[in-house]
PDB file of C-alpha atoms in Angstrom:
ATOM      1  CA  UNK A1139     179.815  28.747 -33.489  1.00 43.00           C
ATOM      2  CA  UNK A1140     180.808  32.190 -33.309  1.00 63.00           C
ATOM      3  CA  UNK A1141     180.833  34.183 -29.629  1.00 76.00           C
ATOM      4  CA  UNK A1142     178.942  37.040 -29.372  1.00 86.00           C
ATOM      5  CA  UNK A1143     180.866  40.191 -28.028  1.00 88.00           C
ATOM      6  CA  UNK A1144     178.732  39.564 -24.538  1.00 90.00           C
ATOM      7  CA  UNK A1145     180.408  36.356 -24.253  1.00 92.00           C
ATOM      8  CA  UNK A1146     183.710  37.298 -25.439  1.00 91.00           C
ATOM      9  CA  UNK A1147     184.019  39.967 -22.531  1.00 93.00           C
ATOM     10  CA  UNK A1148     182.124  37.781 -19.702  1.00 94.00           C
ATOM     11  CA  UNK A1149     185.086  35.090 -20.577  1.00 94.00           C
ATOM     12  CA  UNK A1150     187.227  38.048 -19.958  1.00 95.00           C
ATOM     13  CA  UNK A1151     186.008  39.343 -16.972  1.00 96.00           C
ATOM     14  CA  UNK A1152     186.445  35.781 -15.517  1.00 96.00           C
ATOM     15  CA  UNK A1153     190.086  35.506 -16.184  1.00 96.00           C
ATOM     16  CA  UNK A1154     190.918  38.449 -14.901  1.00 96.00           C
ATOM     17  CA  UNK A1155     188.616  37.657 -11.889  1.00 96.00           C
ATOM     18  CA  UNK A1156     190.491  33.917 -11.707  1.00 96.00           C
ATOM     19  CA  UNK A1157     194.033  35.891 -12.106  1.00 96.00           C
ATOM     20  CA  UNK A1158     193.111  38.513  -8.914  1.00 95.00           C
ATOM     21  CA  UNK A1159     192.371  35.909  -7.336  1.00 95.00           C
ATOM     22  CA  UNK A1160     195.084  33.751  -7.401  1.00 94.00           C
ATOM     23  CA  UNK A1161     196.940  36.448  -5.637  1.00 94.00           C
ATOM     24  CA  UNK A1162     195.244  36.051  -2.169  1.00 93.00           C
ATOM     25  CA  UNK A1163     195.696  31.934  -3.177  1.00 94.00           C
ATOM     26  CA  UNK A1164     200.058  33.380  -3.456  1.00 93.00           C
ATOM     27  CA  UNK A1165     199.631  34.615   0.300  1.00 91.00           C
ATOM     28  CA  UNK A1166     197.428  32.169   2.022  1.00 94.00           C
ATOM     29  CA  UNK A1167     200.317  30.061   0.465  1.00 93.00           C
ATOM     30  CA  UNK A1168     202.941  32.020   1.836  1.00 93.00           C
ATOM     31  CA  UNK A1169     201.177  32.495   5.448  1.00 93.00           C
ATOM     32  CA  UNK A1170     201.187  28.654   5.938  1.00 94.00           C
ATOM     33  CA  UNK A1171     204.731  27.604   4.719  1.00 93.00           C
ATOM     34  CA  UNK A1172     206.166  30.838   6.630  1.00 91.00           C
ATOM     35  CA  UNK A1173     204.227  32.241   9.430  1.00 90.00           C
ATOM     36  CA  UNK A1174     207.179  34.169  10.322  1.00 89.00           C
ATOM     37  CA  UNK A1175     207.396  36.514   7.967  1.00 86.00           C
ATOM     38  CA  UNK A1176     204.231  37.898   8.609  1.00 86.00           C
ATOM     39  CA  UNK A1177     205.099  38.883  12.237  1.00 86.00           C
ATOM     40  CA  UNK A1178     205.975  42.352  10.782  1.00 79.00           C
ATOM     41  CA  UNK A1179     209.500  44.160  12.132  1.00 78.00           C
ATOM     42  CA  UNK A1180     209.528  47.270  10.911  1.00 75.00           C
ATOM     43  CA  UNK A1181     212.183  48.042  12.808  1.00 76.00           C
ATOM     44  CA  UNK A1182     214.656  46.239  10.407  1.00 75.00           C
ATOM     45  CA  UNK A1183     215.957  48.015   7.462  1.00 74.00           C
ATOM     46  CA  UNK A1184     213.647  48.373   4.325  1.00 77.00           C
ATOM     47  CA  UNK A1185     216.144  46.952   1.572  1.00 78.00           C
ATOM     48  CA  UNK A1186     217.021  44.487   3.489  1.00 73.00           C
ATOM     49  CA  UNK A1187     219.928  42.611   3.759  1.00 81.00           C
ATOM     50  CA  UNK A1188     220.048  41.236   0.384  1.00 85.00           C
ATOM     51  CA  UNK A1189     220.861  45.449  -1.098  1.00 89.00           C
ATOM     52  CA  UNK A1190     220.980  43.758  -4.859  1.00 92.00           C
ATOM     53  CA  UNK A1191     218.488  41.318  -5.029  1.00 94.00           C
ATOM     54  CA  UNK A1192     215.854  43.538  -3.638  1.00 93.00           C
ATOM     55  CA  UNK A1193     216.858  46.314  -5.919  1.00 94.00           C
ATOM     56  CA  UNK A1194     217.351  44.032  -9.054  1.00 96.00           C
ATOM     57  CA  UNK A1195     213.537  42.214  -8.517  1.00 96.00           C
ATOM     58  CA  UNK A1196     211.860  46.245  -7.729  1.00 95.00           C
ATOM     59  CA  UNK A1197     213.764  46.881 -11.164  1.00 97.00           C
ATOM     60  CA  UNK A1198     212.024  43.799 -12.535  1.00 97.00           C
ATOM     61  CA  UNK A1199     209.114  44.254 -11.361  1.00 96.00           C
ATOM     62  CA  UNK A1200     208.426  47.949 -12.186  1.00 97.00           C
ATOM     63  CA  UNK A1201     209.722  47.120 -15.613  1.00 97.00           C
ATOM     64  CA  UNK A1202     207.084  44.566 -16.162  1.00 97.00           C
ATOM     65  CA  UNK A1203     204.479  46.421 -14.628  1.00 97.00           C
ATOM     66  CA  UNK A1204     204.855  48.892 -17.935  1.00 97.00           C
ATOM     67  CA  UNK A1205     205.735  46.268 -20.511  1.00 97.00           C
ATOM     68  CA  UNK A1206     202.571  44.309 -19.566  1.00 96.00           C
ATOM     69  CA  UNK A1207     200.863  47.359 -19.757  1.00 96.00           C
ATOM     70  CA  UNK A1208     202.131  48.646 -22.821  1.00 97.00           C
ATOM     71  CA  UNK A1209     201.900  45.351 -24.344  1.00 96.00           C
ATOM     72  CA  UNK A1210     198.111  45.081 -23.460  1.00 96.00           C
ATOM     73  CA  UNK A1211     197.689  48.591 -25.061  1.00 96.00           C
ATOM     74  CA  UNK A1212     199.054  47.754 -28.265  1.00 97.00           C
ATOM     75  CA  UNK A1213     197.237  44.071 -28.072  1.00 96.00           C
ATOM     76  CA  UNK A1214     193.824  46.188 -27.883  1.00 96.00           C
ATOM     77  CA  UNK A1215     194.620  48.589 -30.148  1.00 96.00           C
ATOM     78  CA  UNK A1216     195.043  46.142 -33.013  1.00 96.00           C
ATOM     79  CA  UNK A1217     191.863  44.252 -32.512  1.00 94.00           C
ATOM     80  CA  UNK A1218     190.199  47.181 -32.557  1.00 93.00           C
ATOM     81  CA  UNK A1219     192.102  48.265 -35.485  1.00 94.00           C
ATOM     82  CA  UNK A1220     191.494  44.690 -37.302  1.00 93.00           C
ATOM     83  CA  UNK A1221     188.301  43.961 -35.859  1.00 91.00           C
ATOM     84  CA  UNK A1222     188.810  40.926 -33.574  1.00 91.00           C
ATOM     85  CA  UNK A1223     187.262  40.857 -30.427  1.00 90.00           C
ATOM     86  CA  UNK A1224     189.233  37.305 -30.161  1.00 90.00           C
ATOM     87  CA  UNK A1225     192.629  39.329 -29.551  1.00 93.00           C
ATOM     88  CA  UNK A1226     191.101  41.640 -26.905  1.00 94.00           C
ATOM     89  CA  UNK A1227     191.474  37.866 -24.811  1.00 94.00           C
ATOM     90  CA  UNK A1228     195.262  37.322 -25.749  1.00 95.00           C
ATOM     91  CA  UNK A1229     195.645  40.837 -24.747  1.00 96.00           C
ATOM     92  CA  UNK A1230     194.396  40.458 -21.245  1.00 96.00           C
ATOM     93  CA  UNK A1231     196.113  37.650 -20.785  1.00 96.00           C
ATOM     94  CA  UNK A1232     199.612  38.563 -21.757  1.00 96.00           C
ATOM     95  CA  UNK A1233     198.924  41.911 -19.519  1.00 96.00           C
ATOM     96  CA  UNK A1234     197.698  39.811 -16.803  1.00 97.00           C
ATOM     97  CA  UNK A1235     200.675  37.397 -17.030  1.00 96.00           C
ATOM     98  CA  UNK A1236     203.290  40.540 -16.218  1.00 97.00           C
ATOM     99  CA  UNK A1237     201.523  41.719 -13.339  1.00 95.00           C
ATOM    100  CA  UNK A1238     201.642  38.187 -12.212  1.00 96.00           C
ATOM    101  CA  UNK A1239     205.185  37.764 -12.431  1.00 96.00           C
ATOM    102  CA  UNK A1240     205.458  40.173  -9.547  1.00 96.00           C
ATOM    103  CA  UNK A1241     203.775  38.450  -7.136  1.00 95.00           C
ATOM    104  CA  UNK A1242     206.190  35.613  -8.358  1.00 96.00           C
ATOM    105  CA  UNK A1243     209.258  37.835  -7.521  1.00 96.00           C
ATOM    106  CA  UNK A1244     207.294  38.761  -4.142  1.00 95.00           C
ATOM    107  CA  UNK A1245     207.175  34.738  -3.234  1.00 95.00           C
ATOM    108  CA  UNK A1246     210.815  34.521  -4.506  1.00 95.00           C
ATOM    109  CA  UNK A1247     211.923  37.074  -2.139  1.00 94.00           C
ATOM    110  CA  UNK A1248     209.927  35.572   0.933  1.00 92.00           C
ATOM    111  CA  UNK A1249     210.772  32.271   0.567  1.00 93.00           C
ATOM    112  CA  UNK A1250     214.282  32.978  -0.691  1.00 92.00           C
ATOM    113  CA  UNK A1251     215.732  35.445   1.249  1.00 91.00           C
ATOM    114  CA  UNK A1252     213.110  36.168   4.240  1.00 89.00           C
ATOM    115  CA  UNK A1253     212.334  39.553   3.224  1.00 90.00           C
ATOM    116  CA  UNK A1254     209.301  41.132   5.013  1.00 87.00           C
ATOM    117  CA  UNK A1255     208.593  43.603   2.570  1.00 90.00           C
ATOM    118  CA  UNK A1256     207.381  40.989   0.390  1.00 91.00           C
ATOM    119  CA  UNK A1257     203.540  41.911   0.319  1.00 92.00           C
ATOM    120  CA  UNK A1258     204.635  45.211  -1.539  1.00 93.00           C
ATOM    121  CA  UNK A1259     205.304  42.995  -4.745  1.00 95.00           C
ATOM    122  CA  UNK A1260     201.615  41.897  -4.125  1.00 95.00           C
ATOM    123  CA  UNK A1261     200.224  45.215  -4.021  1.00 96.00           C
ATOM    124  CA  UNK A1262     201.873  46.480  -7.012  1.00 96.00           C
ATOM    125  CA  UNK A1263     200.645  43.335  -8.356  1.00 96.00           C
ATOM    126  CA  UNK A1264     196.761  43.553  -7.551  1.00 96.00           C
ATOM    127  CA  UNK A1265     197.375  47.324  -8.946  1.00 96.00           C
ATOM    128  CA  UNK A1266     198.240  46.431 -11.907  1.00 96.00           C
ATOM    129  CA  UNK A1267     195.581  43.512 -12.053  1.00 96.00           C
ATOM    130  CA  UNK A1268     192.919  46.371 -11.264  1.00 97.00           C
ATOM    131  CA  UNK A1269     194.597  48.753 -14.504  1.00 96.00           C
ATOM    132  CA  UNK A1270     193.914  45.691 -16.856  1.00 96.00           C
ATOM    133  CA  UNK A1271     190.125  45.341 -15.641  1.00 96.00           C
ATOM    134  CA  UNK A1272     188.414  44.611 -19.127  1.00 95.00           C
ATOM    135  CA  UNK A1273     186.736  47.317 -20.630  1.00 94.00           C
ATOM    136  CA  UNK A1274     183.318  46.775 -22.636  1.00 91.00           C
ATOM    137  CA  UNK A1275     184.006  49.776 -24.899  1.00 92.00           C
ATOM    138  CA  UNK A1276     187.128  47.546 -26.249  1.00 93.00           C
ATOM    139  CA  UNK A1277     185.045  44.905 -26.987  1.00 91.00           C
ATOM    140  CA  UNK A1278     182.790  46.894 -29.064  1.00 89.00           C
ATOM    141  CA  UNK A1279     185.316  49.241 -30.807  1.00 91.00           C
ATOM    142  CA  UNK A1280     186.761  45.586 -32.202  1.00 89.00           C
ATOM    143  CA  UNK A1281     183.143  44.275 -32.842  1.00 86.00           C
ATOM    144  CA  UNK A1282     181.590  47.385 -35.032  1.00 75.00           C
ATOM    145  CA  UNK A1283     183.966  48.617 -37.842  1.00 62.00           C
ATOM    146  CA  UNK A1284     183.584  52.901 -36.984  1.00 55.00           C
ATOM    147  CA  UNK A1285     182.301  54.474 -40.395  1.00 46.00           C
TER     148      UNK A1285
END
């Protein structure tokens, strides 16, 4: 049975939804195995004690904040160009997947080395979920071959 493009983008809107979400299910995670951390010092230095770690995961992350993004981009732009809606889902995904990797290296760095700052890797996160919000144009520029 073939999905209608309607379908096809309410799927998408609902893993995208399910993938925001699971970054408030990161921190209520977070607040219960390590209450400390959020009992906010701002006081201490913002790198941190760990100089290279912090540095090396910001790297990281800002790095696959684009690839996801670019990755996404080019996922989109050959469904359209080949006319499968289908792809427009293993676009999101893949695009989806980055951003969550830096929540990841958020919880890595607050239960790893303490680091306060942590909740920045969230927010650049949740950014990046909000820049791969599914459009509906996409799913009709893959659906209608343009004459």
């Amino acid at each position: 049975m073939k999905q209608s493009i309607e379908q096809i983008y309410r799927t998408n809107l609902i893993l995208w939804s399910a993938f925001l979400l699971s970054q408030s299910v990161f921190f209520m995670v977070l607040y219960f195995a390590k209450p400390d951390l959020f009992k906010f010092d701002f006081t201490k230095p913002f790198i941190g004690e760990n100089f290279v770690v912090v540095v090396a995961f910001g790297f990281i992350a800002i790095m696959n904040l684009f690839i996801g993004l670019f990755l996404r981009m080019q996922g989109v732009q050959q469904a359209i160009d080949e006319q499968k809606p289908l792809m427009l889902q293993s676009a999101l995904i893949l695009g989806l997947a980055f951003c969550e990797s830096l929540s990841i290296l958020g919880l890595v760095l607050a239960f790893g080395f303490n680091y306060q700052y942590f909740f920045l890797w969230f927010i650049l996160a949740i950014i990046g979920m909000m820049l791969h919000y599914p459009k509906r144009q996409n799913y009709h520029d893959a659906s209608f071959r343009k004459q």
